[in-house]
PDB file of C-alpha atoms in Angstrom:
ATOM      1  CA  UNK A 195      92.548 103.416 124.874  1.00 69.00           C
ATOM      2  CA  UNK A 196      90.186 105.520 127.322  1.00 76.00           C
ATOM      3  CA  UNK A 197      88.781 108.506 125.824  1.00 81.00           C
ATOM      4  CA  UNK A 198      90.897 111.058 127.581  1.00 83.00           C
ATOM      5  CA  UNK A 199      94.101 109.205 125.664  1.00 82.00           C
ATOM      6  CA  UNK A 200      92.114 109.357 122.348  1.00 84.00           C
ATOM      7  CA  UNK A 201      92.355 112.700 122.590  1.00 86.00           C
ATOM      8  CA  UNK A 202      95.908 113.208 123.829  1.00 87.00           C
ATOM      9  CA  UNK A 203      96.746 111.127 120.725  1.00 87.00           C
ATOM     10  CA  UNK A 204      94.748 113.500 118.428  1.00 89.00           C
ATOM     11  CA  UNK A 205      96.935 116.187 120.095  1.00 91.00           C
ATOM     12  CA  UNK A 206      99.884 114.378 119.372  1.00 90.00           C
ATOM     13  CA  UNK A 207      99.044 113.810 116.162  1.00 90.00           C
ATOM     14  CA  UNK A 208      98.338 117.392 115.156  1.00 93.00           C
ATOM     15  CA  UNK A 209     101.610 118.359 116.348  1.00 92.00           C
ATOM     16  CA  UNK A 210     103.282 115.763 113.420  1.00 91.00           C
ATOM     17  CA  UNK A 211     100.952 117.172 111.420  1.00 92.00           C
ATOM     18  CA  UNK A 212     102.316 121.156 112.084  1.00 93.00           C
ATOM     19  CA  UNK A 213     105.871 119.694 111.642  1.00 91.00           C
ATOM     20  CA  UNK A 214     105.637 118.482 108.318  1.00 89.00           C
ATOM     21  CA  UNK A 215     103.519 121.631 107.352  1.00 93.00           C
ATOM     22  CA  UNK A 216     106.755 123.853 108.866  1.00 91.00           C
ATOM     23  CA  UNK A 217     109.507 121.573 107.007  1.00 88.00           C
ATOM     24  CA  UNK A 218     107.634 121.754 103.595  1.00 89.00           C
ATOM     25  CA  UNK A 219     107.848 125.741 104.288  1.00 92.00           C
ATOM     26  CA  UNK A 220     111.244 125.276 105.632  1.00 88.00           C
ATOM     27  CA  UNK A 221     110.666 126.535 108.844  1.00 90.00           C
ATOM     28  CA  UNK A 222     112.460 124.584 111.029  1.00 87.00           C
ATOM     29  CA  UNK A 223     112.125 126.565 114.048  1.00 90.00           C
ATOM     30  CA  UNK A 224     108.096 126.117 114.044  1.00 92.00           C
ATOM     31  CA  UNK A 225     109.042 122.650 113.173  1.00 90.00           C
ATOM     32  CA  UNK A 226     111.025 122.205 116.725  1.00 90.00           C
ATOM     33  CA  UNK A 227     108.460 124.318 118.291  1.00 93.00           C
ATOM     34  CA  UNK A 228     105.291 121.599 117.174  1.00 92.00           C
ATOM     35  CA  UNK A 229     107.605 118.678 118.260  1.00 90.00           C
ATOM     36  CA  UNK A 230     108.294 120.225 121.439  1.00 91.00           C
ATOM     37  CA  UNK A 231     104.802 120.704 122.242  1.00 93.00           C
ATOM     38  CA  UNK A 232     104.419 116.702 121.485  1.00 91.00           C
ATOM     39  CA  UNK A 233     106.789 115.548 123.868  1.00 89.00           C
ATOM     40  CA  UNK A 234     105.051 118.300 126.492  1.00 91.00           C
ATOM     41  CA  UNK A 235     101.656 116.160 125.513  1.00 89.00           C
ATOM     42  CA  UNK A 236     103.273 113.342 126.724  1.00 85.00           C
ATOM     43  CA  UNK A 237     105.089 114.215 129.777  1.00 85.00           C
ATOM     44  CA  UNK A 238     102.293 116.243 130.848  1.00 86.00           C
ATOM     45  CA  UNK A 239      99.122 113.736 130.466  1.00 85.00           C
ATOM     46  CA  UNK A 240      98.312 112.148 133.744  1.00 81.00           C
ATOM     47  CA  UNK A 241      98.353 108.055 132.557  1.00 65.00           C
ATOM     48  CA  UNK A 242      96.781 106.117 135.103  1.00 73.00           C
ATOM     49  CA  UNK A 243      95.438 102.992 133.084  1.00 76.00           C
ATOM     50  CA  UNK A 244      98.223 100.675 132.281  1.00 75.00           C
ATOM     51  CA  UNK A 245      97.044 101.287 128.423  1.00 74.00           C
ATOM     52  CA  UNK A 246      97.355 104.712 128.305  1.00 78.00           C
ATOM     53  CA  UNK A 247     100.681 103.801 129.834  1.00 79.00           C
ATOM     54  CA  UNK A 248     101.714 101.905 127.112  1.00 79.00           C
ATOM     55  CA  UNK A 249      99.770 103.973 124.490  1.00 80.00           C
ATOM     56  CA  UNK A 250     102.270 107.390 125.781  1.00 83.00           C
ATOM     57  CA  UNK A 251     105.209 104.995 125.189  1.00 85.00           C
ATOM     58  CA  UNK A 252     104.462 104.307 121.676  1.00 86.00           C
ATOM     59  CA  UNK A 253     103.436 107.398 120.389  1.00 87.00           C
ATOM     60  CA  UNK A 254     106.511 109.167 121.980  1.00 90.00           C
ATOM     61  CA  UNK A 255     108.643 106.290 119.603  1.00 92.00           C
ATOM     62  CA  UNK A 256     106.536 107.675 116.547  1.00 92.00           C
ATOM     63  CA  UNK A 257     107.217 111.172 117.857  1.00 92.00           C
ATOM     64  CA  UNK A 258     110.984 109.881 117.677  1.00 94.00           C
ATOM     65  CA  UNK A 259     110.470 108.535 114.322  1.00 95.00           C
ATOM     66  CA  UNK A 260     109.333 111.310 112.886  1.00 93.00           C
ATOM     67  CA  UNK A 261     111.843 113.549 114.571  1.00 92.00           C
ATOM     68  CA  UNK A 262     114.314 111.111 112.943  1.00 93.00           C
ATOM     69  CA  UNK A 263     112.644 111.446 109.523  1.00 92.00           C
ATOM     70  CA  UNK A 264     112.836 115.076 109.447  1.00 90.00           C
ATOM     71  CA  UNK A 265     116.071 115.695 110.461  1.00 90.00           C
ATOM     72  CA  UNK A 266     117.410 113.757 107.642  1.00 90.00           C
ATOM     73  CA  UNK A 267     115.814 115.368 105.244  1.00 87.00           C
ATOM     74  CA  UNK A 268     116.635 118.563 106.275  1.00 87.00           C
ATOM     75  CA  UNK A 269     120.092 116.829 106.031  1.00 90.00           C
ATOM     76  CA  UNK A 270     121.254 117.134 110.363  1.00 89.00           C
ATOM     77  CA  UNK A 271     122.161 113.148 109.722  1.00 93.00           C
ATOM     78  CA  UNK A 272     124.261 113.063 112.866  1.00 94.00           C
ATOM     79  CA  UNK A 273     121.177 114.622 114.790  1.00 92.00           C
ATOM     80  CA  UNK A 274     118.421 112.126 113.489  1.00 92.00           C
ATOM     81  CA  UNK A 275     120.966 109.446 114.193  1.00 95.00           C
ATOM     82  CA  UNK A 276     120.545 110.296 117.759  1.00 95.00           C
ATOM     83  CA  UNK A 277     116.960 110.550 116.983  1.00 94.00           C
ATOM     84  CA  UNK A 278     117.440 106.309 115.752  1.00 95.00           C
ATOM     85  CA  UNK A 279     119.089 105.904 119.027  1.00 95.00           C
ATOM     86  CA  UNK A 280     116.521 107.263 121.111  1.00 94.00           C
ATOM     87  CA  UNK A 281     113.508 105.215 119.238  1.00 95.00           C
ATOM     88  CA  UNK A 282     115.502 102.191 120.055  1.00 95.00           C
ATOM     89  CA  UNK A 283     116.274 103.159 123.484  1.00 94.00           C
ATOM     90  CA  UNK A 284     112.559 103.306 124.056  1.00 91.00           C
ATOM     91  CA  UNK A 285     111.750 100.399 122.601  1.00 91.00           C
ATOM     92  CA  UNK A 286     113.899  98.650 124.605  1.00 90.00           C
ATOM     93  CA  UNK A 287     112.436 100.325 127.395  1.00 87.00           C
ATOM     94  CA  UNK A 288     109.199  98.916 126.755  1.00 83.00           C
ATOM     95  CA  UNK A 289     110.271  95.756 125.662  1.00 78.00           C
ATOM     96  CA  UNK A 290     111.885  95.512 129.758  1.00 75.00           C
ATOM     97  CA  UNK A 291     109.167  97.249 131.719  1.00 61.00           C
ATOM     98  CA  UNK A 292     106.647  94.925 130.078  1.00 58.00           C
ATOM     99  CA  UNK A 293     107.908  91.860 129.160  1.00 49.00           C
ATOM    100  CA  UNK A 294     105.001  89.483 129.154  1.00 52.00           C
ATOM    101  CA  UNK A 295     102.647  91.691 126.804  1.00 50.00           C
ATOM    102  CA  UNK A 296     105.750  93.785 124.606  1.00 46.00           C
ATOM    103  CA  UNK A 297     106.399  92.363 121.662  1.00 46.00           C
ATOM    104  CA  UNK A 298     103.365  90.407 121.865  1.00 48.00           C
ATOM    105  CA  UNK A 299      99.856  92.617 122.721  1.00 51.00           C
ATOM    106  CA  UNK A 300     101.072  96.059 121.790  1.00 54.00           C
ATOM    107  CA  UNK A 301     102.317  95.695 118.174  1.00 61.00           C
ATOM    108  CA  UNK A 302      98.694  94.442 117.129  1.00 61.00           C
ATOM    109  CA  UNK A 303      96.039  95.819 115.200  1.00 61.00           C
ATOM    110  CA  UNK A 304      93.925  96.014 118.553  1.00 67.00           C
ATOM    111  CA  UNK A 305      96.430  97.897 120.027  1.00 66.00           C
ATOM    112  CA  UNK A 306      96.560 100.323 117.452  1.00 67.00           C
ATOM    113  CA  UNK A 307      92.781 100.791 117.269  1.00 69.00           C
ATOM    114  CA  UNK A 308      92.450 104.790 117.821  1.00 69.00           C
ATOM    115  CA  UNK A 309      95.267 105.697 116.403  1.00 71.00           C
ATOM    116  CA  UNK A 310      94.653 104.774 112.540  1.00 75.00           C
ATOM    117  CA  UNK A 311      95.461 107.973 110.580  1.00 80.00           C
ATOM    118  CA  UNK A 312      97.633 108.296 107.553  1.00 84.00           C
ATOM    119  CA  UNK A 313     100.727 109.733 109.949  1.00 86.00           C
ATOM    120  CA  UNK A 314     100.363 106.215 111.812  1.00 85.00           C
ATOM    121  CA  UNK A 315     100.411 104.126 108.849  1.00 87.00           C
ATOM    122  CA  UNK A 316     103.402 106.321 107.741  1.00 91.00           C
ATOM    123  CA  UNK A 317     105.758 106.564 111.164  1.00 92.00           C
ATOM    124  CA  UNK A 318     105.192 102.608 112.029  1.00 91.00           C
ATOM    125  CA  UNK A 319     106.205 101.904 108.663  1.00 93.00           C
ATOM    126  CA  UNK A 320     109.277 104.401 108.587  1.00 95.00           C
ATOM    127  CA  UNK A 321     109.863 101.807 112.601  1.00 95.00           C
ATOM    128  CA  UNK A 322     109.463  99.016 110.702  1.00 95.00           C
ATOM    129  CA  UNK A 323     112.233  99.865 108.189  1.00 95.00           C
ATOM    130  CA  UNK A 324     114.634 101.583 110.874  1.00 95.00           C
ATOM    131  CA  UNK A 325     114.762  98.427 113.116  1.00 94.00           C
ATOM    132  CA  UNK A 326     114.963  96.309 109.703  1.00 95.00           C
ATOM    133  CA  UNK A 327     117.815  98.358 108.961  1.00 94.00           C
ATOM    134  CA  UNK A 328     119.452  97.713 111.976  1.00 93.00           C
ATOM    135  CA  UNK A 329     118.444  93.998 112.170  1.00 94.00           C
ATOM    136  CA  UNK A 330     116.847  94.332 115.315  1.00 92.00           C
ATOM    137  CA  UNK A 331     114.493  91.053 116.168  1.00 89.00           C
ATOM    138  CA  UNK A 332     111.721  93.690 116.760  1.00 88.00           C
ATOM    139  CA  UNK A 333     111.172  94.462 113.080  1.00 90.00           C
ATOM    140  CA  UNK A 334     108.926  91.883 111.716  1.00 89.00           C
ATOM    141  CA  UNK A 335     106.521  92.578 114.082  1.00 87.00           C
ATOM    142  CA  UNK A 336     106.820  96.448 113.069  1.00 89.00           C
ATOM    143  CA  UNK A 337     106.254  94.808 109.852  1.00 90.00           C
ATOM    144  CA  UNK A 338     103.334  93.301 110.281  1.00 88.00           C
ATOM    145  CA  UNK A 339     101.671  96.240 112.087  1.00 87.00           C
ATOM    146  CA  UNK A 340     102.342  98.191 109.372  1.00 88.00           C
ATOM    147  CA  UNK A 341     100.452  95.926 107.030  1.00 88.00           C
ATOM    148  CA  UNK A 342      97.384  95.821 108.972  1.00 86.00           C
ATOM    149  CA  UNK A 343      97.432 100.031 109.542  1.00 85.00           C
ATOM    150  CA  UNK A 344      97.985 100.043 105.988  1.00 86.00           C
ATOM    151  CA  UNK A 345      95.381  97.679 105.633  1.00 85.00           C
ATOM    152  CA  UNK A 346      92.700  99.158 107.750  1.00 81.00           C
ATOM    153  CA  UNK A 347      93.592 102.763 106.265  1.00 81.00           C
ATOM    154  CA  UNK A 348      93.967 101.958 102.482  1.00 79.00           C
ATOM    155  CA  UNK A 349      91.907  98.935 101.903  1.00 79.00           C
ATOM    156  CA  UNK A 350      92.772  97.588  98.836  1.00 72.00           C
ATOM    157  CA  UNK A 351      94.039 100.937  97.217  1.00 70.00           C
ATOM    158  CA  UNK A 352      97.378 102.035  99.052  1.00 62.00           C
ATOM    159  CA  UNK A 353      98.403 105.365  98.154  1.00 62.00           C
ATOM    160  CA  UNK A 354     100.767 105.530  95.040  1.00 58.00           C
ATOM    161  CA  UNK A 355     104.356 107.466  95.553  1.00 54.00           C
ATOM    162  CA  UNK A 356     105.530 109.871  92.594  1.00 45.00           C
TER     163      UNK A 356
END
């Protein structure tokens, strides 16, 4: 990931970070508002490498994730379902434009490096369990991305749920 994507990812990754803060207040306008500047991140950064390609992809499916997460809990199911739809329709995407390296190079650890954060480690899991959940081939290697995140965030002491 060059530097200048690094950076669009931090971006990227504050805006998840202002949408959670908004739904836990309930404001679910501000909530739109930080996803909307995510997907303006993304349309807007100029890609040139064929990573930072490929790195825009991936972290506008987490984007998608995470819209998809927070629409269900704020209980619009029929909206995050379209939200599934679209995470799938750009994985497919990817999975077509790129052939030869999708589902083999960019679900990896290596591909990941820069983006390890907690929000990672939580939106590739929430993939995994969405394409498990709709028995796409795709989801074991979701699956085993989000072991090593989890791995390379948490070490040996994952965060416990109560």
């Amino acid at each position: 990931m060059t530097q200048d994507m690094g950076r669009c990812a931090e971006e990227i990754r504050t805006c998840w970070q202002e949408s959670e803060v908004a739904l836990q207040r309930g404001d679910t306008d501000a909530a739109n508002r930080a996803f909307g500047h995510a997907f303006e991140v993304v349309d807007t950064f100029p890609a040139i490498e064929e990573e930072d390609v490929r790195a825009l992809q991936f972290l506008c499916v987490l984007t998608w994730v995470k819209v998809s997460a927070s629409l269900e809990v704020t209980g619009q199911e029929e909206e995050a379902h379209e939200a599934r739809l679209q995470v799938f329709s750009l994985l497919d995407e990817m999975y077509t434009a790129s052939p030869v390296t999708a589902g083999h190079a960019w679900p990896s650890a290596e591909f990941m490096r820069g983006f390890e954060s907690e929000e990672a480690v939580d939106l590739v899991g929430r993939l995994y369990l969405l394409c498990s959940k709709s028995g796409r081939a795709d989801s074991i290697l979701w699956g085993r991305l989000f072991m090593d995140l989890d791995l390379r965030i948490h070490g040996d002491n994952p965060p416990t749920v109560n």
